[in-house]
Amino acid sequence: MSDFDTLMGAGDDDQPDHHRNAPRPDPTCLYGLIGDVARAGSATTEANPFAIALNFMAYMSASIGRGAFTYIGNTRHHTRLFTLHVGRTGRGRKGDAVSITHRINMAIRAIDEAVAPQVHSGGLSTREGLALMIHDGWTEGKTEVDPIHDKRLMVIESEFANVLQQGKRDGNTLSSALRDAWDGVSIKPATKGRPRVWASDPHVCLSGAVTPGELHGLMASRELTNGFANRFMVIWAERTRMLPFPCATPQSEIDAFAERAIEVIRFADGDRFAETDCKEIGITDAAKAKFAALYMSELNDESAGEKITALLERRAPVLRRLAMLFALCDLTATVDVHHIDAALAWVRYWSDSVTFIFSNAAEEVATAEVNDTAQKIIDFLAERETATRSQVSKECFGGHQSKARIDAALDELLTATPPRIVVETVARPKGTPGTPTKNYLLVAKSAKSAKREQPRGSQADSDAREVSELCEMSVGVGSSVRTVRTARNVEKRPQGRASTDSSQSSHISQVDAEISDDSEVL
């Protein structure tokens, strides 16, 4: 190529094209009351309707409180949501997106102060400060401070960078306190030399806003992996049009929304905040089947790579919480398919946003190539049943695939949850030099082999289907241990009450029905 051609950009077509679209949310997100508020708020302003909906969902989830709940396993989940609006300075219109929620909150308070939750927009700094807003009361000398009985708290962090900054300070436990708040675990700061300021049974919801630069610059790797970041439903949203003279939503519409919101809050027993866990939300058989199919597929999809998968680890419980919120806004105590659909649209928007924000186009291409390589290995092993690393390279790829790509694909298959392949080490005959041989085979083939080798008399054990579950349990203030346990499906599961302090962060739905080996239902 000549210098002139280079100067004029000739040959650019040979370069990879890494351009991509920003996330495009499905209109199904704007469901029911949430959607009506979003459309009204964006009709006369530059605010993104989906960002408006995100803020109002957080507000309604806070207002509903701990009265309405659903079981996921033995854990009660309420409508608590942590949301994060990401957009560039000025273009995100982050302040405009929350303004209509502020106005509706004021209108609700004008009608009935007791129905609305406490709203805090002054910023968070410490675990103690968070507990103080919904404390259980304390005694200091002869002074007794009365408890705050209404534990419903809506936190609006217009500068979410502040929360990330606090997490970087030595000894600051705000991050772990927020993780406890999402789980519904009592907030108990370990204070010394002063009264204990505790907050039992909190119902804290958080709506944050941040620029992508702040998010990348301040979120440490530990926030990406310790369960803090994946408690937030993150969306990318910026203005969709330009209006030189935006107008306020008419007050008559604000008042009408306030009346509808009050009806929902009272239906959900949000105004009876002293009575927790008093309204169990059911789910139709059709909605169960829809969720089960999603759970076995995209809700646990790991194809986007380790980092993105970790940020989306709570897709399943968040979808259940969203579906419950949409059902309650319809004034029903039963989740149906259309509630699952609306919640799924938000989860997909969240997934697309996280990928767009935390992974560049080149990384997406590399991940897709690893996934393609992994699928070819799966197909090869399905025909061969077993193969060595050398055979995979030579016979599956004809020696034309790089060692690094094959190794990345094998690692992906071995560390999937559950693993898709296993590696078996075969020792060389005694006295033969060299390292042991490693054979790769599909998990299904390995299981059949193990079943054939099982001693007589243990058939009953092998008939019960086993499911590996990722569990997280609290072992102290701000600490947790994650384990993998194996559970057997049984025909019936007791609906006993579970302690919120000890089991709030189980994220695996257990299914009660008998299931055949060929079924795709949990």
Short mmCIF file of C-alpha atoms in Angstrom, two decimals:
data_model
loop_
_atom_site.label_atom_id
_atom_site.label_comp_id
_atom_site.label_asym_id
_atom_site.label_seq_id
_atom_site.Cartn_x
_atom_site.Cartn_y
_atom_site.Cartn_z
CA MET A 1 0.00 0.00 0.00
CA SER A 2 1.36 3.43 -0.95
CA ASP A 3 1.93 6.28 1.48
CA PHE A 4 -0.87 8.13 -0.33
CA ASP A 5 -3.27 5.25 0.18
CA THR A 6 -2.33 5.11 3.85
CA LEU A 7 -2.85 8.85 4.21
CA MET A 8 -6.27 8.67 2.56
CA GLY A 9 -7.36 5.75 4.76
CA ALA A 10 -7.29 3.08 2.07
CA GLY A 11 -7.44 -0.38 3.53
CA ASP A 12 -9.55 0.66 6.53
CA ASP A 13 -12.17 -1.87 5.46
CA ASP A 14 -9.74 -4.59 6.46
CA GLN A 15 -9.78 -3.42 10.08
CA PRO A 16 -12.25 -4.88 12.60
CA ASP A 17 -15.44 -2.83 13.04
CA HIS A 18 -16.08 -2.51 16.78
CA HIS A 19 -18.94 -0.04 16.67
CA ARG A 20 -22.14 -1.00 18.50
CA ASN A 21 -25.49 0.43 19.50
CA ALA A 22 -26.33 1.73 22.95
CA PRO A 23 -28.86 -0.46 24.82
CA ARG A 24 -32.37 -0.32 23.37
CA PRO A 25 -35.01 -1.14 25.99
CA ASP A 26 -38.18 -2.99 25.09
CA PRO A 27 -41.37 -0.88 25.47
CA THR A 28 -42.72 -3.78 27.55
CA CYS A 29 -40.69 -2.26 30.41
CA LEU A 30 -43.24 0.55 30.66
CA TYR A 31 -45.96 -1.59 32.19
CA GLY A 32 -49.01 -0.45 34.14
CA LEU A 33 -48.77 2.40 36.63
CA ILE A 34 -44.98 2.52 36.24
CA GLY A 35 -45.28 3.02 32.50
CA ASP A 36 -48.01 5.63 32.82
CA VAL A 37 -45.82 7.75 35.11
CA ALA A 38 -42.85 7.34 32.77
CA ARG A 39 -44.79 8.42 29.69
CA ALA A 40 -46.33 11.41 31.49
CA GLY A 41 -42.99 12.55 32.87
CA SER A 42 -41.23 12.35 29.50
CA ALA A 43 -44.06 13.83 27.42
CA THR A 44 -43.05 17.44 28.09
CA THR A 45 -39.41 17.07 29.17
CA GLU A 46 -36.12 15.66 27.90
CA ALA A 47 -36.03 12.99 30.61
CA ASN A 48 -35.69 9.43 29.34
CA PRO A 49 -38.96 7.56 30.08
CA PHE A 50 -37.12 4.40 31.12
CA ALA A 51 -34.99 6.36 33.59
CA ILE A 52 -38.18 7.91 35.02
CA ALA A 53 -39.68 4.42 35.35
CA LEU A 54 -36.53 3.15 37.07
CA ASN A 55 -36.75 5.85 39.75
CA PHE A 56 -40.47 5.40 40.29
CA MET A 57 -40.07 1.62 40.61
CA ALA A 58 -37.53 2.18 43.38
CA TYR A 59 -39.94 4.57 45.12
CA MET A 60 -42.90 2.19 44.88
CA SER A 61 -40.80 -0.75 46.05
CA ALA A 62 -39.86 1.29 49.12
CA SER A 63 -43.44 2.39 49.74
CA ILE A 64 -44.84 -1.15 49.63
CA GLY A 65 -42.64 -2.21 52.54
CA ARG A 66 -42.18 -5.64 54.08
CA GLY A 67 -45.83 -6.63 54.21
CA ALA A 68 -45.93 -8.26 50.77
CA PHE A 69 -43.44 -11.06 50.17
CA THR A 70 -42.77 -14.18 48.17
CA TYR A 71 -40.77 -17.26 49.01
CA ILE A 72 -37.64 -18.14 47.05
CA GLY A 73 -36.63 -21.37 48.67
CA ASN A 74 -36.96 -20.75 52.40
CA THR A 75 -36.13 -17.07 52.07
CA ARG A 76 -38.72 -14.32 52.01
CA HIS A 77 -38.11 -11.72 49.34
CA HIS A 78 -39.82 -8.34 49.39
CA THR A 79 -40.00 -5.71 46.65
CA ARG A 80 -36.67 -4.10 47.59
CA LEU A 81 -34.83 -2.68 44.60
CA PHE A 82 -31.48 -0.96 44.21
CA THR A 83 -31.34 0.92 40.91
CA LEU A 84 -28.56 2.84 39.18
CA HIS A 85 -29.05 5.25 36.27
CA VAL A 86 -25.87 5.65 34.20
CA GLY A 87 -25.55 8.45 31.66
CA ARG A 88 -23.10 11.10 30.56
CA THR A 89 -23.12 14.51 32.22
CA GLY A 90 -25.89 16.66 30.78
CA ARG A 91 -27.06 14.04 28.31
CA GLY A 92 -28.28 11.62 30.97
CA ARG A 93 -30.85 14.08 32.34
CA LYS A 94 -30.49 12.20 35.62
CA GLY A 95 -31.98 14.97 37.75
CA ASP A 96 -35.00 15.33 35.46
CA ALA A 97 -35.59 11.58 35.62
CA VAL A 98 -36.24 11.64 39.36
CA SER A 99 -38.15 14.94 39.54
CA ILE A 100 -41.61 13.54 38.85
CA THR A 101 -41.10 10.94 41.58
CA HIS A 102 -40.36 13.76 44.03
CA ARG A 103 -43.58 15.52 42.99
CA ILE A 104 -45.69 12.36 43.35
CA ASN A 105 -44.16 11.76 46.79
CA MET A 106 -45.12 15.28 47.87
CA ALA A 107 -48.66 14.77 46.58
CA ILE A 108 -48.97 11.49 48.51
CA ARG A 109 -47.82 13.19 51.70
CA ALA A 110 -50.37 15.94 51.20
CA ILE A 111 -53.11 13.29 51.09
CA ASP A 112 -51.84 10.95 53.82
CA GLU A 113 -48.41 11.43 55.39
CA ALA A 114 -48.41 7.92 56.89
CA VAL A 115 -48.65 6.21 53.52
CA ALA A 116 -45.41 7.61 52.12
CA PRO A 117 -42.00 6.19 53.08
CA GLN A 118 -39.17 8.26 54.47
CA VAL A 119 -37.15 9.76 51.61
CA HIS A 120 -33.51 10.66 52.14
CA SER A 121 -31.55 12.53 49.49
CA GLY A 122 -28.71 13.96 51.54
CA GLY A 123 -26.15 11.29 50.77
CA LEU A 124 -24.89 8.24 52.66
CA SER A 125 -21.59 8.04 54.50
CA THR A 126 -21.49 5.17 57.04
CA ARG A 127 -23.28 2.08 58.28
CA GLU A 128 -24.13 3.95 61.46
CA GLY A 129 -25.65 6.83 59.52
CA LEU A 130 -27.84 4.46 57.53
CA ALA A 131 -29.03 2.68 60.68
CA LEU A 132 -29.74 5.99 62.41
CA MET A 133 -32.47 6.88 59.90
CA ILE A 134 -34.53 3.78 60.80
CA HIS A 135 -33.14 2.94 64.24
CA ASP A 136 -34.70 0.76 66.94
CA GLY A 137 -34.20 3.39 69.62
CA TRP A 138 -31.55 3.47 72.33
CA THR A 139 -30.82 4.58 75.86
CA GLU A 140 -28.03 7.00 76.74
CA GLY A 141 -27.81 7.66 80.46
CA LYS A 142 -31.29 8.66 81.55
CA THR A 143 -32.33 9.62 78.04
CA GLU A 144 -34.41 7.19 76.02
CA VAL A 145 -34.70 7.74 72.29
CA ASP A 146 -37.89 6.33 70.84
CA PRO A 147 -37.52 3.91 67.91
CA ILE A 148 -38.58 4.68 64.36
CA HIS A 149 -41.29 2.10 63.72
CA ASP A 150 -41.64 2.72 59.99
CA LYS A 151 -38.57 1.07 58.48
CA ARG A 152 -39.44 2.04 54.89
CA LEU A 153 -36.64 4.20 53.52
CA MET A 154 -36.08 5.49 50.01
CA VAL A 155 -32.52 6.71 49.48
CA ILE A 156 -31.90 8.94 46.45
CA GLU A 157 -28.19 9.19 45.66
CA SER A 158 -27.97 11.71 42.84
CA GLU A 159 -24.19 11.51 43.25
CA PHE A 160 -23.64 7.78 43.54
CA ALA A 161 -19.93 8.44 43.22
CA ASN A 162 -20.17 9.47 46.89
CA VAL A 163 -21.11 5.92 47.90
CA LEU A 164 -18.21 4.53 45.88
CA GLN A 165 -15.83 7.05 47.46
CA GLN A 166 -16.95 6.07 50.96
CA GLY A 167 -16.28 2.43 50.17
CA LYS A 168 -12.63 3.25 49.50
CA ARG A 169 -12.06 4.66 52.99
CA ASP A 170 -10.29 2.35 55.44
CA GLY A 171 -12.71 0.89 57.95
CA ASN A 172 -15.83 2.20 56.20
CA THR A 173 -18.54 -0.48 56.11
CA LEU A 174 -21.21 1.33 54.08
CA SER A 175 -20.84 -1.14 51.22
CA SER A 176 -21.52 -4.14 53.46
CA ALA A 177 -24.40 -2.27 55.14
CA LEU A 178 -26.05 -1.74 51.77
CA ARG A 179 -25.61 -5.41 50.94
CA ASP A 180 -27.38 -6.24 54.21
CA ALA A 181 -30.12 -3.72 53.40
CA TRP A 182 -30.81 -5.32 50.00
CA ASP A 183 -31.06 -8.69 51.72
CA GLY A 184 -33.32 -7.26 54.44
CA VAL A 185 -30.88 -8.24 57.17
CA SER A 186 -30.89 -6.14 60.34
CA ILE A 187 -28.28 -3.37 60.28
CA LYS A 188 -26.21 -3.61 63.45
CA PRO A 189 -23.11 -1.41 63.51
CA ALA A 190 -20.40 -2.63 65.87
CA THR A 191 -20.03 0.59 67.87
CA LYS A 192 -17.88 1.00 70.98
CA GLY A 193 -18.12 3.51 73.79
CA ARG A 194 -21.52 4.83 72.72
CA PRO A 195 -25.11 3.59 72.46
CA ARG A 196 -25.85 0.84 69.97
CA VAL A 197 -27.80 2.26 67.04
CA TRP A 198 -29.39 -0.74 65.38
CA ALA A 199 -32.09 -1.05 62.74
CA SER A 200 -33.98 -4.33 62.67
CA ASP A 201 -36.08 -5.48 59.70
CA PRO A 202 -35.04 -2.60 57.41
CA HIS A 203 -36.79 -1.97 54.12
CA VAL A 204 -34.30 0.23 52.29
CA CYS A 205 -34.47 0.94 48.56
CA LEU A 206 -31.87 2.99 46.72
CA SER A 207 -32.01 5.00 43.51
CA GLY A 208 -28.62 6.21 42.33
CA ALA A 209 -27.25 8.18 39.39
CA VAL A 210 -23.70 8.25 38.09
CA THR A 211 -21.67 9.00 34.98
CA PRO A 212 -19.87 6.12 33.23
CA GLY A 213 -16.49 7.75 33.93
CA GLU A 214 -17.17 7.93 37.67
CA LEU A 215 -18.43 4.37 37.71
CA HIS A 216 -15.33 3.01 36.00
CA GLY A 217 -12.94 5.20 37.96
CA LEU A 218 -14.30 4.58 41.44
CA MET A 219 -15.72 1.07 41.47
CA ALA A 220 -12.93 -1.12 42.79
CA SER A 221 -12.57 -4.73 41.72
CA ARG A 222 -13.90 -5.91 45.07
CA GLU A 223 -17.24 -4.17 44.42
CA LEU A 224 -17.47 -6.08 41.16
CA THR A 225 -16.94 -9.43 42.87
CA ASN A 226 -18.21 -9.19 46.46
CA GLY A 227 -21.91 -8.96 45.66
CA PHE A 228 -22.22 -5.18 46.03
CA ALA A 229 -22.45 -4.21 42.36
CA ASN A 230 -24.74 -7.05 41.31
CA ARG A 231 -27.40 -5.94 43.77
CA PHE A 232 -27.97 -2.88 41.59
CA MET A 233 -30.15 -2.98 38.50
CA VAL A 234 -28.02 -0.79 36.25
CA ILE A 235 -29.39 0.88 33.13
CA TRP A 236 -27.84 3.15 30.52
CA ALA A 237 -30.26 5.96 29.71
CA GLU A 238 -29.81 9.35 28.09
CA ARG A 239 -32.19 11.92 26.66
CA THR A 240 -33.97 10.83 23.51
CA ARG A 241 -34.83 14.30 22.21
CA MET A 242 -34.09 17.99 22.70
CA LEU A 243 -36.70 20.49 23.94
CA PRO A 244 -35.71 24.14 24.28
CA PHE A 245 -38.65 24.82 26.59
CA PRO A 246 -39.52 21.69 28.62
CA CYS A 247 -42.71 21.95 30.66
CA ALA A 248 -43.80 20.52 33.99
CA THR A 249 -46.25 17.63 34.09
CA PRO A 250 -49.70 19.09 34.96
CA GLN A 251 -50.47 18.93 38.67
CA SER A 252 -53.76 17.22 37.95
CA GLU A 253 -51.83 14.25 36.52
CA ILE A 254 -49.46 14.24 39.49
CA ASP A 255 -52.42 14.11 41.89
CA ALA A 256 -54.02 11.29 39.92
CA PHE A 257 -50.79 9.27 40.06
CA ALA A 258 -50.56 9.92 43.80
CA GLU A 259 -54.08 8.53 44.29
CA ARG A 260 -53.23 5.41 42.29
CA ALA A 261 -49.98 4.94 44.19
CA ILE A 262 -51.79 5.22 47.53
CA GLU A 263 -54.26 2.55 46.40
CA VAL A 264 -51.37 0.22 45.58
CA ILE A 265 -49.55 0.90 48.86
CA ARG A 266 -52.66 0.23 50.91
CA PHE A 267 -53.45 -2.92 48.93
CA ALA A 268 -49.93 -4.17 49.67
CA ASP A 269 -50.32 -3.24 53.37
CA GLY A 270 -47.47 -0.77 53.05
CA ASP A 271 -49.26 1.65 55.36
CA ARG A 272 -49.45 -1.08 58.02
CA PHE A 273 -45.68 -1.08 58.36
CA ALA A 274 -45.70 -2.70 61.81
CA GLU A 275 -47.17 -5.89 60.30
CA THR A 276 -44.42 -7.54 58.27
CA ASP A 277 -44.78 -10.59 56.03
CA CYS A 278 -48.55 -10.51 56.15
CA LYS A 279 -49.37 -10.84 52.42
CA GLU A 280 -47.79 -13.71 50.52
CA ILE A 281 -47.71 -13.14 46.76
CA GLY A 282 -48.56 -16.21 44.70
CA ILE A 283 -47.72 -17.13 41.12
CA THR A 284 -49.82 -18.83 38.46
CA ASP A 285 -48.81 -22.16 36.95
CA ALA A 286 -48.22 -20.50 33.58
CA ALA A 287 -45.96 -17.87 35.17
CA LYS A 288 -44.08 -20.63 37.02
CA ALA A 289 -43.47 -22.47 33.76
CA LYS A 290 -42.29 -19.28 32.04
CA PHE A 291 -39.90 -18.40 34.87
CA ALA A 292 -38.56 -21.96 35.09
CA ALA A 293 -37.69 -21.98 31.39
CA LEU A 294 -35.98 -18.59 31.75
CA TYR A 295 -34.11 -19.76 34.85
CA MET A 296 -32.66 -22.70 32.96
CA SER A 297 -31.57 -20.46 30.09
CA GLU A 298 -30.88 -16.72 30.00
CA LEU A 299 -31.22 -15.97 33.72
CA ASN A 300 -28.15 -18.15 34.27
CA ASP A 301 -26.43 -17.49 30.96
CA GLU A 302 -22.67 -17.17 31.39
CA SER A 303 -21.73 -16.54 27.76
CA ALA A 304 -20.85 -12.86 28.32
CA GLY A 305 -17.73 -13.76 30.30
CA GLU A 306 -16.79 -13.92 33.96
CA LYS A 307 -16.96 -10.20 34.78
CA ILE A 308 -20.33 -9.55 33.15
CA THR A 309 -21.78 -12.77 34.55
CA ALA A 310 -20.73 -11.75 38.07
CA LEU A 311 -22.42 -8.35 37.67
CA LEU A 312 -25.66 -10.07 36.60
CA GLU A 313 -25.61 -12.91 39.10
CA ARG A 314 -28.85 -11.77 40.76
CA ARG A 315 -30.96 -11.64 37.62
CA ALA A 316 -33.32 -14.37 38.83
CA PRO A 317 -34.26 -12.93 42.27
CA VAL A 318 -34.48 -9.40 40.88
CA LEU A 319 -36.87 -10.62 38.18
CA ARG A 320 -39.06 -12.20 40.89
CA ARG A 321 -39.04 -8.96 42.88
CA LEU A 322 -39.93 -6.92 39.80
CA ALA A 323 -42.75 -9.27 38.83
CA MET A 324 -44.13 -9.01 42.37
CA LEU A 325 -44.00 -5.21 42.15
CA PHE A 326 -45.86 -5.19 38.82
CA ALA A 327 -48.51 -7.54 40.22
CA LEU A 328 -49.08 -5.34 43.27
CA CYS A 329 -49.36 -2.27 41.05
CA ASP A 330 -52.16 -4.17 39.28
CA LEU A 331 -53.81 -4.63 42.71
CA THR A 332 -53.42 -8.39 42.59
CA ALA A 333 -51.59 -10.77 44.93
CA THR A 334 -50.78 -13.21 42.15
CA VAL A 335 -47.94 -12.92 39.63
CA ASP A 336 -49.02 -13.83 36.09
CA VAL A 337 -47.21 -14.25 32.79
CA HIS A 338 -47.54 -10.59 31.77
CA HIS A 339 -45.84 -9.56 35.03
CA ILE A 340 -42.97 -11.96 34.27
CA ASP A 341 -42.76 -10.50 30.75
CA ALA A 342 -42.50 -6.92 32.01
CA ALA A 343 -39.89 -7.91 34.59
CA LEU A 344 -37.95 -9.85 31.95
CA ALA A 345 -37.83 -6.77 29.72
CA TRP A 346 -36.11 -4.88 32.56
CA VAL A 347 -33.68 -7.71 33.23
CA ARG A 348 -32.73 -7.77 29.55
CA TYR A 349 -32.29 -3.99 29.55
CA TRP A 350 -30.10 -4.37 32.65
CA SER A 351 -28.04 -7.11 30.98
CA ASP A 352 -27.53 -5.07 27.82
CA SER A 353 -26.58 -1.99 29.85
CA VAL A 354 -24.01 -3.83 31.98
CA THR A 355 -22.42 -5.32 28.88
CA PHE A 356 -22.36 -1.91 27.17
CA ILE A 357 -20.88 -0.13 30.20
CA PHE A 358 -18.38 -2.69 31.48
CA SER A 359 -17.26 -4.43 28.28
CA ASN A 360 -15.98 -2.82 25.10
CA ALA A 361 -16.82 -4.09 21.64
CA ALA A 362 -13.44 -5.81 21.19
CA GLU A 363 -13.96 -7.75 24.43
CA GLU A 364 -17.42 -8.79 23.27
CA VAL A 365 -15.94 -10.14 20.04
CA ALA A 366 -13.25 -12.05 21.94
CA THR A 367 -15.85 -13.53 24.31
CA ALA A 368 -18.03 -14.58 21.38
CA GLU A 369 -15.06 -16.32 19.76
CA VAL A 370 -14.31 -18.24 22.96
CA ASN A 371 -17.97 -19.26 23.19
CA ASP A 372 -17.91 -20.46 19.58
CA THR A 373 -14.78 -22.49 20.26
CA ALA A 374 -16.36 -23.98 23.38
CA GLN A 375 -19.45 -25.05 21.44
CA LYS A 376 -17.32 -26.78 18.82
CA ILE A 377 -15.55 -28.69 21.59
CA ILE A 378 -18.93 -29.71 23.03
CA ASP A 379 -20.06 -31.00 19.62
CA PHE A 380 -16.75 -32.82 19.12
CA LEU A 381 -16.94 -34.55 22.52
CA ALA A 382 -20.55 -35.51 21.88
CA GLU A 383 -19.28 -37.59 18.93
CA ARG A 384 -15.98 -38.78 20.40
CA GLU A 385 -17.15 -39.15 24.03
CA THR A 386 -13.59 -38.54 25.24
CA ALA A 387 -10.52 -36.77 23.91
CA THR A 388 -7.17 -35.47 25.05
CA ARG A 389 -6.10 -31.84 24.74
CA SER A 390 -3.94 -32.77 21.74
CA GLN A 391 -6.84 -34.57 20.04
CA VAL A 392 -9.09 -31.57 20.54
CA SER A 393 -6.53 -29.35 18.86
CA LYS A 394 -5.68 -31.65 15.93
CA GLU A 395 -8.97 -33.45 15.21
CA CYS A 396 -11.54 -30.85 16.21
CA PHE A 397 -9.75 -27.77 14.84
CA GLY A 398 -7.29 -29.33 12.40
CA GLY A 399 -4.42 -27.65 14.22
CA HIS A 400 -5.63 -24.21 13.10
CA GLN A 401 -6.86 -22.88 16.43
CA SER A 402 -4.52 -21.19 18.89
CA LYS A 403 -3.58 -22.89 22.14
CA ALA A 404 -4.71 -19.83 24.11
CA ARG A 405 -8.19 -19.89 22.53
CA ILE A 406 -8.66 -23.62 23.13
CA ASP A 407 -7.46 -23.31 26.73
CA ALA A 408 -9.83 -20.39 27.35
CA ALA A 409 -12.72 -22.42 25.94
CA LEU A 410 -11.83 -25.48 28.06
CA ASP A 411 -11.62 -23.28 31.17
CA GLU A 412 -15.02 -21.81 30.35
CA LEU A 413 -16.58 -25.27 30.04
CA LEU A 414 -14.90 -26.62 33.19
CA THR A 415 -15.88 -23.65 35.39
CA ALA A 416 -19.44 -23.20 34.13
CA THR A 417 -22.17 -23.61 36.75
CA PRO A 418 -22.86 -26.44 36.48
CA PRO A 419 -19.71 -27.60 34.60
CA ARG A 420 -20.34 -28.80 31.06
CA ILE A 421 -17.25 -30.98 30.80
CA VAL A 422 -14.98 -32.80 33.23
CA VAL A 423 -11.33 -33.76 32.99
CA GLU A 424 -10.22 -37.21 34.10
CA THR A 425 -6.56 -37.97 34.82
CA VAL A 426 -5.35 -41.43 33.76
CA ALA A 427 -2.10 -42.53 35.34
CA ARG A 428 0.50 -44.13 33.10
CA PRO A 429 1.34 -47.82 33.65
CA LYS A 430 3.74 -48.38 36.50
CA GLY A 431 7.30 -47.85 35.39
CA THR A 432 6.32 -45.89 32.27
CA PRO A 433 7.92 -42.42 32.18
CA GLY A 434 5.93 -39.31 31.40
CA THR A 435 3.08 -37.32 32.87
CA PRO A 436 -0.43 -38.74 33.36
CA THR A 437 -2.90 -38.46 30.47
CA LYS A 438 -5.84 -36.07 30.81
CA ASN A 439 -9.06 -36.92 29.04
CA TYR A 440 -11.94 -34.48 28.54
CA LEU A 441 -15.53 -35.67 28.35
CA LEU A 442 -19.02 -34.27 28.67
CA VAL A 443 -20.57 -34.18 32.13
CA ALA A 444 -23.51 -36.26 30.87
CA LYS A 445 -21.15 -38.98 29.64
CA SER A 446 -19.27 -38.90 32.93
CA ALA A 447 -22.52 -39.25 34.89
CA LYS A 448 -23.61 -42.26 32.84
CA SER A 449 -20.24 -43.89 33.42
CA ALA A 450 -20.47 -43.30 37.15
CA LYS A 451 -24.01 -44.71 37.22
CA ARG A 452 -22.86 -47.89 35.48
CA GLU A 453 -20.14 -48.32 38.10
CA GLN A 454 -22.50 -47.73 41.03
CA PRO A 455 -22.86 -50.79 43.36
CA ARG A 456 -26.12 -52.65 43.53
CA GLY A 457 -28.52 -51.60 46.22
CA SER A 458 -28.12 -47.84 45.72
CA GLN A 459 -30.57 -47.35 42.85
CA ALA A 460 -32.95 -45.34 45.02
CA ASP A 461 -30.24 -42.78 45.66
CA SER A 462 -29.51 -42.33 41.97
CA ASP A 463 -33.17 -41.80 41.09
CA ALA A 464 -33.41 -38.61 43.15
CA ARG A 465 -32.36 -35.67 41.05
CA GLU A 466 -29.59 -33.52 42.50
CA VAL A 467 -29.19 -29.80 41.95
CA SER A 468 -26.10 -27.81 42.85
CA GLU A 469 -27.03 -24.56 44.58
CA LEU A 470 -24.89 -21.51 45.20
CA CYS A 471 -25.57 -20.32 48.72
CA GLU A 472 -24.39 -17.33 50.70
CA MET A 473 -24.72 -17.13 54.46
CA SER A 474 -23.86 -14.42 56.90
CA VAL A 475 -21.10 -15.15 59.41
CA GLY A 476 -20.77 -11.72 60.97
CA VAL A 477 -21.12 -8.04 60.39
CA GLY A 478 -20.31 -7.34 56.75
CA SER A 479 -18.99 -10.87 56.15
CA SER A 480 -20.32 -13.86 54.29
CA VAL A 481 -19.23 -17.29 53.15
CA ARG A 482 -20.26 -18.67 49.77
CA THR A 483 -20.58 -22.41 49.38
CA VAL A 484 -21.89 -24.87 46.85
CA ARG A 485 -24.21 -27.48 48.23
CA THR A 486 -26.12 -30.31 46.60
CA ALA A 487 -29.83 -30.54 47.26
CA ARG A 488 -32.32 -33.20 46.25
CA ASN A 489 -35.66 -32.23 44.77
CA VAL A 490 -38.55 -33.57 46.80
CA GLU A 491 -42.27 -33.64 46.11
CA LYS A 492 -43.21 -31.13 48.76
CA ARG A 493 -41.36 -28.36 50.52
CA PRO A 494 -42.47 -27.07 53.93
CA GLN A 495 -43.51 -23.42 53.95
CA GLY A 496 -42.03 -22.68 57.34
CA ARG A 497 -41.07 -19.17 58.41
CA ALA A 498 -37.39 -18.38 58.00
CA SER A 499 -35.24 -15.93 59.91
CA THR A 500 -34.46 -12.93 57.74
CA ASP A 501 -31.19 -12.43 59.60
CA SER A 502 -29.81 -15.81 58.64
CA SER A 503 -31.18 -16.64 55.21
CA GLN A 504 -31.93 -13.50 53.27
CA SER A 505 -29.45 -14.02 50.47
CA SER A 506 -30.37 -17.39 49.06
CA HIS A 507 -30.98 -16.85 45.36
CA ILE A 508 -32.02 -20.25 44.04
CA SER A 509 -35.67 -21.07 43.49
CA GLN A 510 -36.62 -24.58 44.53
CA VAL A 511 -39.33 -26.38 42.61
CA ASP A 512 -41.82 -28.72 44.23
CA ALA A 513 -43.06 -30.73 41.27
CA GLU A 514 -41.77 -34.10 40.13
CA ILE A 515 -39.56 -33.61 37.10
CA SER A 516 -38.42 -36.03 34.44
CA ASP A 517 -34.80 -36.10 33.32
CA ASP A 518 -35.81 -34.72 29.91
CA SER A 519 -37.78 -31.76 31.31
CA GLU A 520 -36.44 -28.22 31.07
CA VAL A 521 -38.38 -27.11 34.13
CA LEU A 522 -36.47 -26.67 37.40
#
